[in-house]
């Protein structure tokens, strides 16, 4: 049923996963559905509600009615069907008691088949007739109040109230004598009214129960790649104001071998979800810790190192290019090729300010000489590299690009004499700009998955950076996922 659509803007995603421990868990990603987002969800809700109620079949009615002069008449209505529904206005209002959804000024058209039969001592032969009829309902109002609670990291939905009220109901019979028309209206009008009200309430309640089951089966992580997953376990209780709904998730990356990056991180205070006045449906705030958890996971997995044997200026990887900078290197290994072993010595430290996003990277570069079939390490240079750049939206992913800000060098050890760092700094700057930075950007372009429900896509997204956080402000479009419709 359509009430599920109210929550499809929430920062949860459909993927496989397992529940993480909730002890001492903090929220590092915060998502707020604004008033505009709630209205968007409400409009989808009404559309789906109309779809699910149209052509709804109601139980038939049969009863005996005493008609003056005629006597006891057996009457019935069958094939009672809601043929169309039109909603003139609808509202959604969050508050401390829950989320209230109201559709008002609705009109409903129904159709059914009628029949009657009777016999009296005056007319010993059984008399019967049948035909069709229509019902027009005006001024119908449907209201639903629901609550959300966090139960062990999963959202649990409950219906507090659900009601349906009809202002007027007009039955028009095709055929039938005047005595039958009045008798049928008298006997069946209230029954049809209550049947329609009960059917609508039942359908909405069933839909809410389906949503509750769907929320409880949502996984607790989004797989990023074979190495890591995003922990989407809900933390804290949902926060309802008079114009928004806020949910917090753990948001840190975890590894396939269960390394918990939060062991390396400080807890954060409540995140700011300001979109700087932009009227967007959804805002997602990601703390620095989210990005630093990725650094920890990939560092612990041993992935932040690589061997460099090809560069744009391939001559740089031959000792001849270093003949005058490091004479001892060329003397010992004339015209030999080199391989550079790059290894980060600690997880990169990601930082965010209101101006930009950057990282401090500590790495060691071991220079290896290819001497025949031998690979000989001859020196190790330690680097402190500072990069910064921008973040951008790529689909439902958060991507980025950085450039080199500054770097410093120090010699750790050498078997080919002492290096003059000021002399080789220019060559290593070329290397960092042509090899290291492009390598980093290649991975950043792949993007980081934002916690968006499958079946929806960000639209007209913008990004703000604040002190220690990235805020994504976006509208959302429904891409009409078949699987999503079937679930609801």
Short mmCIF file of C-alpha atoms in Angstrom, two decimals:
data_model
loop_
_atom_site.label_atom_id
_atom_site.label_comp_id
_atom_site.label_asym_id
_atom_site.label_seq_id
_atom_site.Cartn_x
_atom_site.Cartn_y
_atom_site.Cartn_z
CA UNK A 1 0.00 0.00 0.00
CA UNK A 2 1.07 3.54 -0.67
CA UNK A 3 2.02 4.71 2.87
CA UNK A 4 5.40 3.11 2.20
CA UNK A 5 6.23 5.90 -0.21
CA UNK A 6 6.41 8.42 2.61
CA UNK A 7 9.63 6.82 3.77
CA UNK A 8 11.36 6.21 0.47
CA UNK A 9 13.40 9.37 0.93
CA UNK A 10 14.98 7.96 4.06
CA UNK A 11 18.70 7.22 3.97
CA UNK A 12 18.44 3.47 3.74
CA UNK A 13 19.42 1.22 0.88
CA UNK A 14 18.60 -2.22 -0.38
CA UNK A 15 21.65 -4.49 -0.20
CA UNK A 16 22.73 -7.61 1.67
CA UNK A 17 24.28 -7.34 5.11
CA UNK A 18 24.38 -8.20 8.79
CA UNK A 19 23.62 -6.26 11.94
CA UNK A 20 26.46 -4.59 13.79
CA UNK A 21 26.66 -4.23 17.54
CA UNK A 22 24.75 -1.22 18.83
CA UNK A 23 26.85 -0.67 21.91
CA UNK A 24 28.23 2.84 22.24
CA UNK A 25 27.41 3.54 18.60
CA UNK A 26 27.36 7.03 17.20
CA UNK A 27 25.79 8.49 14.08
CA UNK A 28 28.21 9.85 11.49
CA UNK A 29 25.68 10.34 8.66
CA UNK A 30 22.55 12.38 9.27
CA UNK A 31 19.71 12.74 6.78
CA UNK A 32 16.83 15.21 6.90
CA UNK A 33 13.71 15.00 4.75
CA UNK A 34 12.52 18.60 4.50
CA UNK A 35 8.98 19.89 4.16
CA UNK A 36 9.45 19.88 0.38
CA UNK A 37 10.59 16.27 0.55
CA UNK A 38 7.63 15.27 2.68
CA UNK A 39 5.26 16.92 0.22
CA UNK A 40 6.96 15.05 -2.62
CA UNK A 41 6.54 11.77 -0.73
CA UNK A 42 2.94 12.64 0.11
CA UNK A 43 2.12 13.25 -3.55
CA UNK A 44 3.57 9.86 -4.43
CA UNK A 45 1.59 8.39 -1.55
CA UNK A 46 -1.69 9.77 -2.83
CA UNK A 47 -0.95 8.61 -6.37
CA UNK A 48 -0.17 5.08 -5.21
CA UNK A 49 -3.20 5.06 -2.90
CA UNK A 50 -5.50 5.95 -5.79
CA UNK A 51 -3.90 3.23 -7.93
CA UNK A 52 -4.31 0.59 -5.22
CA UNK A 53 -7.94 1.51 -4.42
CA UNK A 54 -9.18 1.88 -7.98
CA UNK A 55 -11.17 -1.20 -9.06
CA UNK A 56 -11.21 -2.43 -5.47
CA UNK A 57 -14.02 -4.99 -5.11
CA UNK A 58 -16.22 -4.82 -1.99
CA UNK A 59 -18.22 -7.67 -0.45
CA UNK A 60 -21.76 -8.13 -1.77
CA UNK A 61 -24.83 -7.37 0.33
CA UNK A 62 -28.08 -9.29 0.64
CA UNK A 63 -30.99 -8.73 3.01
CA UNK A 64 -34.76 -9.01 3.36
CA UNK A 65 -36.62 -5.71 3.52
CA UNK A 66 -40.28 -5.22 4.40
CA UNK A 67 -41.94 -2.88 1.92
CA UNK A 68 -45.47 -1.53 2.64
CA UNK A 69 -48.13 -3.19 0.44
CA UNK A 70 -45.50 -5.30 -1.37
CA UNK A 71 -44.38 -7.23 1.72
CA UNK A 72 -40.98 -8.85 2.32
CA UNK A 73 -38.56 -8.32 -0.56
CA UNK A 74 -35.20 -10.08 -0.88
CA UNK A 75 -32.72 -7.49 -2.16
CA UNK A 76 -29.05 -7.60 -2.97
CA UNK A 77 -26.07 -5.73 -4.39
CA UNK A 78 -23.11 -7.52 -5.95
CA UNK A 79 -19.93 -6.66 -7.89
CA UNK A 80 -19.56 -3.47 -5.82
CA UNK A 81 -16.48 -1.83 -7.35
CA UNK A 82 -14.68 1.47 -6.73
CA UNK A 83 -14.39 2.61 -10.33
CA UNK A 84 -12.57 5.91 -9.79
CA UNK A 85 -11.16 8.14 -7.08
CA UNK A 86 -10.27 11.81 -7.29
CA UNK A 87 -8.41 13.64 -4.50
CA UNK A 88 -8.64 17.41 -4.59
CA UNK A 89 -6.15 18.14 -1.79
CA UNK A 90 -3.83 16.37 0.62
CA UNK A 91 -1.43 17.31 3.39
CA UNK A 92 1.35 15.73 5.43
CA UNK A 93 2.36 17.05 8.82
CA UNK A 94 5.09 15.65 11.08
CA UNK A 95 4.96 16.31 14.79
CA UNK A 96 5.87 14.91 18.18
CA UNK A 97 2.97 12.45 18.11
CA UNK A 98 3.85 11.08 14.67
CA UNK A 99 3.36 11.79 10.98
CA UNK A 100 -0.17 12.75 9.97
CA UNK A 101 -1.29 12.27 6.36
CA UNK A 102 -4.69 13.58 5.30
CA UNK A 103 -6.44 13.36 1.93
CA UNK A 104 -9.52 15.58 1.86
CA UNK A 105 -12.21 16.72 -0.56
CA UNK A 106 -12.05 13.38 -2.33
CA UNK A 107 -14.79 12.00 -4.57
CA UNK A 108 -15.37 8.33 -5.26
CA UNK A 109 -17.43 6.64 -7.96
CA UNK A 110 -18.73 3.11 -7.46
CA UNK A 111 -20.75 0.73 -9.57
CA UNK A 112 -22.68 -2.42 -8.67
CA UNK A 113 -25.35 -4.84 -9.84
CA UNK A 114 -28.69 -5.00 -7.99
CA UNK A 115 -31.48 -7.53 -7.87
CA UNK A 116 -34.70 -8.22 -5.97
CA UNK A 117 -37.31 -10.94 -5.75
CA UNK A 118 -40.58 -11.38 -3.84
CA UNK A 119 -43.89 -13.14 -3.84
CA UNK A 120 -47.12 -12.46 -1.92
CA UNK A 121 -50.52 -14.08 -1.48
CA UNK A 122 -51.81 -11.49 -3.95
CA UNK A 123 -49.17 -12.44 -6.51
CA UNK A 124 -48.41 -16.17 -6.04
CA UNK A 125 -45.87 -16.07 -8.86
CA UNK A 126 -42.32 -15.04 -7.85
CA UNK A 127 -41.49 -11.56 -9.11
CA UNK A 128 -37.84 -10.57 -9.70
CA UNK A 129 -35.80 -7.92 -11.44
CA UNK A 130 -32.19 -6.85 -11.76
CA UNK A 131 -30.08 -4.02 -13.12
CA UNK A 132 -27.07 -1.80 -12.52
CA UNK A 133 -26.45 1.19 -10.32
CA UNK A 134 -23.89 3.86 -9.57
CA UNK A 135 -22.82 5.56 -6.37
CA UNK A 136 -21.20 8.96 -6.09
CA UNK A 137 -19.38 9.85 -2.86
CA UNK A 138 -18.45 13.48 -2.23
CA UNK A 139 -16.42 15.15 0.49
CA UNK A 140 -14.53 12.03 1.56
CA UNK A 141 -11.64 12.51 3.98
CA UNK A 142 -9.03 9.89 4.86
CA UNK A 143 -6.54 10.38 7.68
CA UNK A 144 -3.57 8.32 8.88
CA UNK A 145 -1.22 8.85 11.82
CA UNK A 146 1.93 6.74 11.98
CA UNK A 147 4.97 6.58 14.22
CA UNK A 148 8.58 5.52 13.65
CA UNK A 149 10.84 3.97 16.28
CA UNK A 150 14.35 2.62 16.27
CA UNK A 151 14.40 -1.03 17.30
CA UNK A 152 17.93 -2.49 17.40
CA UNK A 153 19.09 -0.43 14.44
CA UNK A 154 15.96 -0.96 12.33
CA UNK A 155 13.01 1.36 11.80
CA UNK A 156 9.71 0.07 13.13
CA UNK A 157 6.44 1.60 11.94
CA UNK A 158 3.14 1.58 13.83
CA UNK A 159 -0.31 2.97 12.98
CA UNK A 160 -1.74 5.15 15.74
CA UNK A 161 -4.94 6.15 13.97
CA UNK A 162 -6.63 5.57 10.64
CA UNK A 163 -10.05 6.89 9.69
CA UNK A 164 -12.33 7.55 6.74
CA UNK A 165 -15.34 9.90 6.62
CA UNK A 166 -17.86 10.56 3.82
CA UNK A 167 -19.85 13.75 3.64
CA UNK A 168 -22.50 12.56 1.15
CA UNK A 169 -23.43 9.44 -0.76
CA UNK A 170 -25.86 9.38 -3.71
CA UNK A 171 -27.11 6.10 -5.22
CA UNK A 172 -28.59 6.12 -8.73
CA UNK A 173 -30.40 2.97 -9.89
CA UNK A 174 -30.85 2.03 -13.53
CA UNK A 175 -34.41 0.72 -13.63
CA UNK A 176 -36.55 -0.51 -10.76
CA UNK A 177 -39.92 0.68 -9.52
CA UNK A 178 -40.22 3.71 -7.31
CA UNK A 179 -41.09 1.58 -4.27
CA UNK A 180 -37.96 -0.49 -4.87
CA UNK A 181 -35.74 2.57 -5.29
CA UNK A 182 -36.78 4.05 -1.96
CA UNK A 183 -36.58 0.71 -0.20
CA UNK A 184 -33.15 -0.04 -1.57
CA UNK A 185 -31.79 3.37 -0.55
CA UNK A 186 -33.23 3.00 2.91
CA UNK A 187 -31.81 -0.50 3.39
CA UNK A 188 -28.45 -0.28 1.65
CA UNK A 189 -27.08 3.30 1.75
CA UNK A 190 -25.52 3.10 5.20
CA UNK A 191 -24.22 -0.41 4.51
CA UNK A 192 -22.49 0.72 1.32
CA UNK A 193 -21.08 3.75 3.12
CA UNK A 194 -19.62 1.67 5.95
CA UNK A 195 -18.32 -0.97 3.49
CA UNK A 196 -16.39 1.68 1.54
CA UNK A 197 -15.01 3.25 4.72
CA UNK A 198 -14.00 -0.13 6.18
CA UNK A 199 -12.39 -1.24 2.90
CA UNK A 200 -10.29 1.92 2.63
CA UNK A 201 -9.18 1.73 6.26
CA UNK A 202 -8.34 -1.97 5.88
CA UNK A 203 -6.34 -1.35 2.71
CA UNK A 204 -4.34 1.48 4.28
CA UNK A 205 -3.68 -0.56 7.43
CA UNK A 206 -2.52 -3.53 5.36
CA UNK A 207 -0.20 -1.25 3.43
CA UNK A 208 1.27 0.12 6.66
CA UNK A 209 1.89 -3.40 7.91
CA UNK A 210 3.64 -4.27 4.64
CA UNK A 211 5.83 -1.21 5.04
CA UNK A 212 6.72 -2.18 8.59
CA UNK A 213 7.81 -5.62 7.36
CA UNK A 214 9.77 -4.04 4.52
CA UNK A 215 11.59 -1.67 6.89
CA UNK A 216 12.52 -4.55 9.18
CA UNK A 217 14.02 -6.53 6.31
CA UNK A 218 16.18 -3.66 5.10
CA UNK A 219 19.87 -4.61 5.41
CA UNK A 220 22.35 -2.98 7.70
CA UNK A 221 25.07 -2.22 5.17
CA UNK A 222 25.71 -1.16 1.58
CA UNK A 223 28.54 -2.95 -0.16
CA UNK A 224 31.03 -0.43 -1.54
CA UNK A 225 33.37 -3.01 -3.07
CA UNK A 226 34.89 -6.35 -2.12
CA UNK A 227 36.83 -4.70 0.67
CA UNK A 228 34.37 -2.47 2.49
CA UNK A 229 30.72 -1.75 3.19
CA UNK A 230 28.85 1.26 4.55
CA UNK A 231 27.24 0.62 7.93
CA UNK A 232 23.63 1.83 7.52
CA UNK A 233 22.45 0.77 10.96
CA UNK A 234 20.08 3.38 12.40
CA UNK A 235 21.17 5.05 15.63
CA UNK A 236 19.10 7.21 17.97
CA UNK A 237 15.37 7.75 17.53
CA UNK A 238 13.92 9.52 14.47
CA UNK A 239 13.53 13.25 15.11
CA UNK A 240 10.24 14.83 14.01
CA UNK A 241 9.76 18.58 13.88
CA UNK A 242 6.78 20.47 12.50
CA UNK A 243 8.39 20.51 9.05
CA UNK A 244 10.97 17.71 8.77
CA UNK A 245 12.03 14.19 9.57
CA UNK A 246 15.63 13.46 10.61
CA UNK A 247 17.31 10.06 10.79
CA UNK A 248 20.85 9.20 11.80
CA UNK A 249 22.82 6.16 10.72
CA UNK A 250 26.18 4.87 11.87
CA UNK A 251 27.67 5.72 8.46
CA UNK A 252 31.18 4.33 8.97
CA UNK A 253 32.83 1.88 6.62
CA UNK A 254 33.47 -1.64 7.81
CA UNK A 255 35.67 -4.22 6.18
CA UNK A 256 34.90 -7.74 5.11
CA UNK A 257 37.15 -9.05 7.88
CA UNK A 258 35.21 -7.02 10.47
CA UNK A 259 37.73 -4.28 11.18
CA UNK A 260 35.74 -1.54 12.91
CA UNK A 261 37.13 1.79 11.83
CA UNK A 262 35.34 3.61 14.63
CA UNK A 263 37.96 2.22 17.02
CA UNK A 264 40.30 4.77 15.42
CA UNK A 265 37.87 7.70 15.48
CA UNK A 266 36.56 10.23 17.91
CA UNK A 267 32.84 10.55 18.54
CA UNK A 268 31.19 13.53 16.93
CA UNK A 269 28.67 16.01 18.18
CA UNK A 270 25.30 16.39 16.49
CA UNK A 271 25.70 17.06 12.80
CA UNK A 272 24.45 20.23 11.15
CA UNK A 273 22.10 19.66 8.21
CA UNK A 274 21.94 23.25 6.97
CA UNK A 275 21.50 23.64 3.22
CA UNK A 276 22.22 27.35 3.49
CA UNK A 277 18.66 28.36 2.61
CA UNK A 278 18.33 26.06 -0.39
CA UNK A 279 14.82 24.60 -0.59
CA UNK A 280 15.76 21.00 -1.31
CA UNK A 281 13.84 17.84 -0.50
CA UNK A 282 16.72 16.03 1.16
CA UNK A 283 19.95 16.85 2.93
CA UNK A 284 22.60 14.28 3.84
CA UNK A 285 25.43 15.28 6.15
CA UNK A 286 28.59 13.17 6.26
CA UNK A 287 31.10 13.75 9.04
CA UNK A 288 34.86 13.68 8.52
CA UNK A 289 34.85 10.36 10.34
CA UNK A 290 33.04 8.69 7.42
CA UNK A 291 35.92 9.43 5.07
CA UNK A 292 38.56 8.67 7.66
CA UNK A 293 36.92 5.29 8.31
CA UNK A 294 37.50 4.50 4.62
CA UNK A 295 41.16 5.48 5.06
CA UNK A 296 41.50 3.12 8.00
CA UNK A 297 39.77 0.20 6.27
CA UNK A 298 41.86 0.35 3.10
CA UNK A 299 45.06 0.98 5.03
CA UNK A 300 44.42 -1.97 7.34
CA UNK A 301 43.60 -4.11 4.31
CA UNK A 302 47.08 -3.35 2.94
CA UNK A 303 45.79 -1.71 -0.24
CA UNK A 304 47.42 1.70 0.04
CA UNK A 305 50.63 0.77 -1.71
CA UNK A 306 51.59 0.16 -5.30
CA UNK A 307 54.58 -0.50 -7.53
CA UNK A 308 55.37 2.16 -10.13
CA UNK A 309 57.19 0.96 -13.25
CA UNK A 310 55.60 3.26 -15.81
CA UNK A 311 55.37 7.03 -15.75
CA UNK A 312 54.59 9.67 -18.42
CA UNK A 313 58.30 10.58 -18.45
CA UNK A 314 59.64 7.03 -18.58
CA UNK A 315 63.25 8.26 -18.58
CA UNK A 316 62.77 9.20 -14.92
CA UNK A 317 62.79 5.49 -14.12
CA UNK A 318 66.34 5.01 -15.36
CA UNK A 319 69.46 5.80 -13.40
CA UNK A 320 70.76 7.89 -16.29
CA UNK A 321 68.25 10.62 -15.41
CA UNK A 322 69.75 10.80 -11.92
CA UNK A 323 73.39 10.82 -13.08
CA UNK A 324 74.15 14.33 -11.88
CA UNK A 325 71.71 14.41 -8.95
CA UNK A 326 72.82 11.15 -7.34
CA UNK A 327 76.24 10.30 -8.83
CA UNK A 328 76.75 7.22 -6.64
CA UNK A 329 73.46 5.72 -7.90
CA UNK A 330 74.57 5.96 -11.51
CA UNK A 331 78.11 4.77 -10.73
CA UNK A 332 76.86 1.59 -9.08
CA UNK A 333 73.99 0.91 -11.49
CA UNK A 334 74.66 2.67 -14.82
CA UNK A 335 71.67 2.85 -17.17
CA UNK A 336 69.58 0.44 -15.08
CA UNK A 337 65.81 0.73 -14.87
CA UNK A 338 64.09 1.44 -11.58
CA UNK A 339 60.84 0.49 -9.86
CA UNK A 340 59.37 2.67 -7.12
CA UNK A 341 57.61 0.95 -4.23
CA UNK A 342 55.06 3.44 -2.82
CA UNK A 343 53.55 2.63 0.57
CA UNK A 344 51.47 4.77 2.90
CA UNK A 345 52.77 4.52 6.45
CA UNK A 346 49.45 5.46 8.13
CA UNK A 347 45.85 6.03 7.09
CA UNK A 348 45.45 9.37 5.26
CA UNK A 349 43.95 12.01 7.51
CA UNK A 350 40.94 13.60 5.77
CA UNK A 351 39.91 17.10 6.86
CA UNK A 352 36.99 19.30 5.84
CA UNK A 353 36.56 23.05 6.16
CA UNK A 354 33.97 25.47 4.82
CA UNK A 355 36.30 26.17 1.87
CA UNK A 356 37.47 22.74 0.74
CA UNK A 357 38.21 19.10 1.50
CA UNK A 358 41.75 17.78 1.81
CA UNK A 359 44.00 15.08 3.21
CA UNK A 360 47.44 14.67 4.71
CA UNK A 361 49.26 11.64 3.34
CA UNK A 362 52.38 10.07 4.83
CA UNK A 363 54.18 7.67 2.53
CA UNK A 364 57.52 6.00 1.98
CA UNK A 365 59.04 5.56 -1.47
CA UNK A 366 61.59 2.77 -1.80
CA UNK A 367 63.79 3.04 -4.89
CA UNK A 368 64.48 -0.39 -6.41
CA UNK A 369 67.06 -1.07 -9.12
CA UNK A 370 66.46 -3.74 -11.76
CA UNK A 371 69.91 -5.29 -12.16
CA UNK A 372 69.52 -8.26 -14.47
CA UNK A 373 67.16 -10.67 -12.70
CA UNK A 374 67.66 -8.94 -9.36
CA UNK A 375 65.53 -6.25 -7.74
CA UNK A 376 67.75 -4.28 -5.38
CA UNK A 377 66.40 -1.68 -2.91
CA UNK A 378 68.86 1.18 -2.73
CA UNK A 379 67.11 4.03 -0.86
CA UNK A 380 63.98 5.04 1.02
CA UNK A 381 62.50 8.54 0.92
CA UNK A 382 59.74 9.60 3.30
CA UNK A 383 57.14 12.07 1.99
CA UNK A 384 54.49 14.20 3.64
CA UNK A 385 51.99 15.11 0.92
CA UNK A 386 49.12 17.58 1.30
CA UNK A 387 46.29 17.44 -1.24
CA UNK A 388 42.95 19.23 -1.43
CA UNK A 389 40.10 19.52 -3.87
CA UNK A 390 36.36 19.40 -4.38
CA UNK A 391 33.57 16.87 -4.00
CA UNK A 392 30.83 16.35 -6.57
CA UNK A 393 27.76 14.21 -7.21
CA UNK A 394 27.98 11.40 -9.76
CA UNK A 395 24.58 9.70 -9.94
CA UNK A 396 23.85 8.66 -6.36
CA UNK A 397 27.56 8.63 -5.51
CA UNK A 398 29.74 11.23 -3.86
CA UNK A 399 32.88 11.62 -5.99
CA UNK A 400 35.84 13.96 -5.85
CA UNK A 401 39.03 15.32 -7.33
CA UNK A 402 42.17 16.61 -5.66
CA UNK A 403 45.32 18.47 -6.58
CA UNK A 404 48.75 18.72 -5.00
CA UNK A 405 49.11 21.52 -2.45
CA UNK A 406 52.53 20.88 -0.97
CA UNK A 407 54.96 18.14 0.04
CA UNK A 408 58.12 17.65 2.01
CA UNK A 409 60.87 15.02 1.76
CA UNK A 410 63.31 13.33 4.10
CA UNK A 411 65.81 10.56 3.48
CA UNK A 412 65.26 7.50 5.67
CA UNK A 413 68.18 5.40 4.45
CA UNK A 414 70.43 5.09 1.39
CA UNK A 415 72.98 2.61 -0.04
CA UNK A 416 74.03 5.04 -2.77
CA UNK A 417 75.26 7.99 -0.79
CA UNK A 418 73.52 11.00 0.66
CA UNK A 419 70.70 12.63 -1.31
CA UNK A 420 70.41 16.37 -1.65
CA UNK A 421 66.65 16.71 -1.19
CA UNK A 422 66.48 20.22 -2.57
CA UNK A 423 67.96 18.94 -5.85
CA UNK A 424 65.52 16.07 -6.37
CA UNK A 425 62.47 17.95 -5.13
CA UNK A 426 61.59 19.25 -8.59
CA UNK A 427 61.69 15.77 -10.15
CA UNK A 428 59.57 14.31 -7.35
CA UNK A 429 57.05 17.13 -7.75
CA UNK A 430 56.67 16.15 -11.41
CA UNK A 431 56.27 12.53 -10.28
CA UNK A 432 53.60 13.41 -7.71
CA UNK A 433 51.63 15.51 -10.22
CA UNK A 434 51.82 13.00 -13.06
CA UNK A 435 51.57 9.69 -11.18
CA UNK A 436 50.41 10.02 -7.57
CA UNK A 437 47.62 12.59 -8.00
CA UNK A 438 46.14 10.95 -11.14
CA UNK A 439 46.20 7.60 -9.34
CA UNK A 440 44.28 9.07 -6.40
CA UNK A 441 41.76 10.83 -8.67
CA UNK A 442 41.14 7.63 -10.61
CA UNK A 443 39.75 6.08 -7.42
CA UNK A 444 37.95 9.22 -6.29
CA UNK A 445 36.05 9.41 -9.59
CA UNK A 446 34.46 6.03 -8.85
CA UNK A 447 32.58 7.67 -6.04
CA UNK A 448 31.29 6.77 -2.63
CA UNK A 449 27.69 5.45 -2.44
CA UNK A 450 25.29 7.76 -0.67
CA UNK A 451 22.57 6.03 1.37
CA UNK A 452 19.68 6.51 -1.08
CA UNK A 453 16.82 4.03 -1.38
CA UNK A 454 16.83 1.95 -4.53
CA UNK A 455 14.25 3.28 -6.97
CA UNK A 456 15.11 6.94 -6.34
CA UNK A 457 17.76 9.25 -7.77
CA UNK A 458 19.22 12.59 -6.73
CA UNK A 459 18.37 15.56 -8.95
CA UNK A 460 19.80 19.10 -9.01
CA UNK A 461 22.15 18.24 -6.16
CA UNK A 462 24.54 20.74 -4.64
CA UNK A 463 27.29 20.28 -2.08
CA UNK A 464 28.29 22.44 0.85
CA UNK A 465 31.25 21.93 3.13
CA UNK A 466 31.19 23.02 6.75
CA UNK A 467 33.59 22.57 9.59
CA UNK A 468 34.25 18.81 9.66
CA UNK A 469 31.35 17.76 7.40
CA UNK A 470 30.07 17.54 3.83
CA UNK A 471 26.40 18.37 3.24
CA UNK A 472 24.61 17.12 0.13
CA UNK A 473 21.44 19.09 -0.65
CA UNK A 474 19.24 17.62 -3.35
CA UNK A 475 15.84 17.07 -4.80
CA UNK A 476 14.79 13.49 -5.46
CA UNK A 477 13.04 11.82 -8.39
CA UNK A 478 11.23 8.50 -8.41
CA UNK A 479 12.51 6.28 -11.23
CA UNK A 480 9.56 3.88 -11.02
CA UNK A 481 11.38 0.74 -9.94
CA UNK A 482 9.26 -2.33 -10.70
CA UNK A 483 10.64 -4.20 -7.71
CA UNK A 484 9.86 -1.25 -5.46
CA UNK A 485 6.24 -1.14 -6.63
CA UNK A 486 5.83 -4.86 -6.08
CA UNK A 487 7.16 -4.55 -2.53
CA UNK A 488 4.61 -1.89 -1.66
#
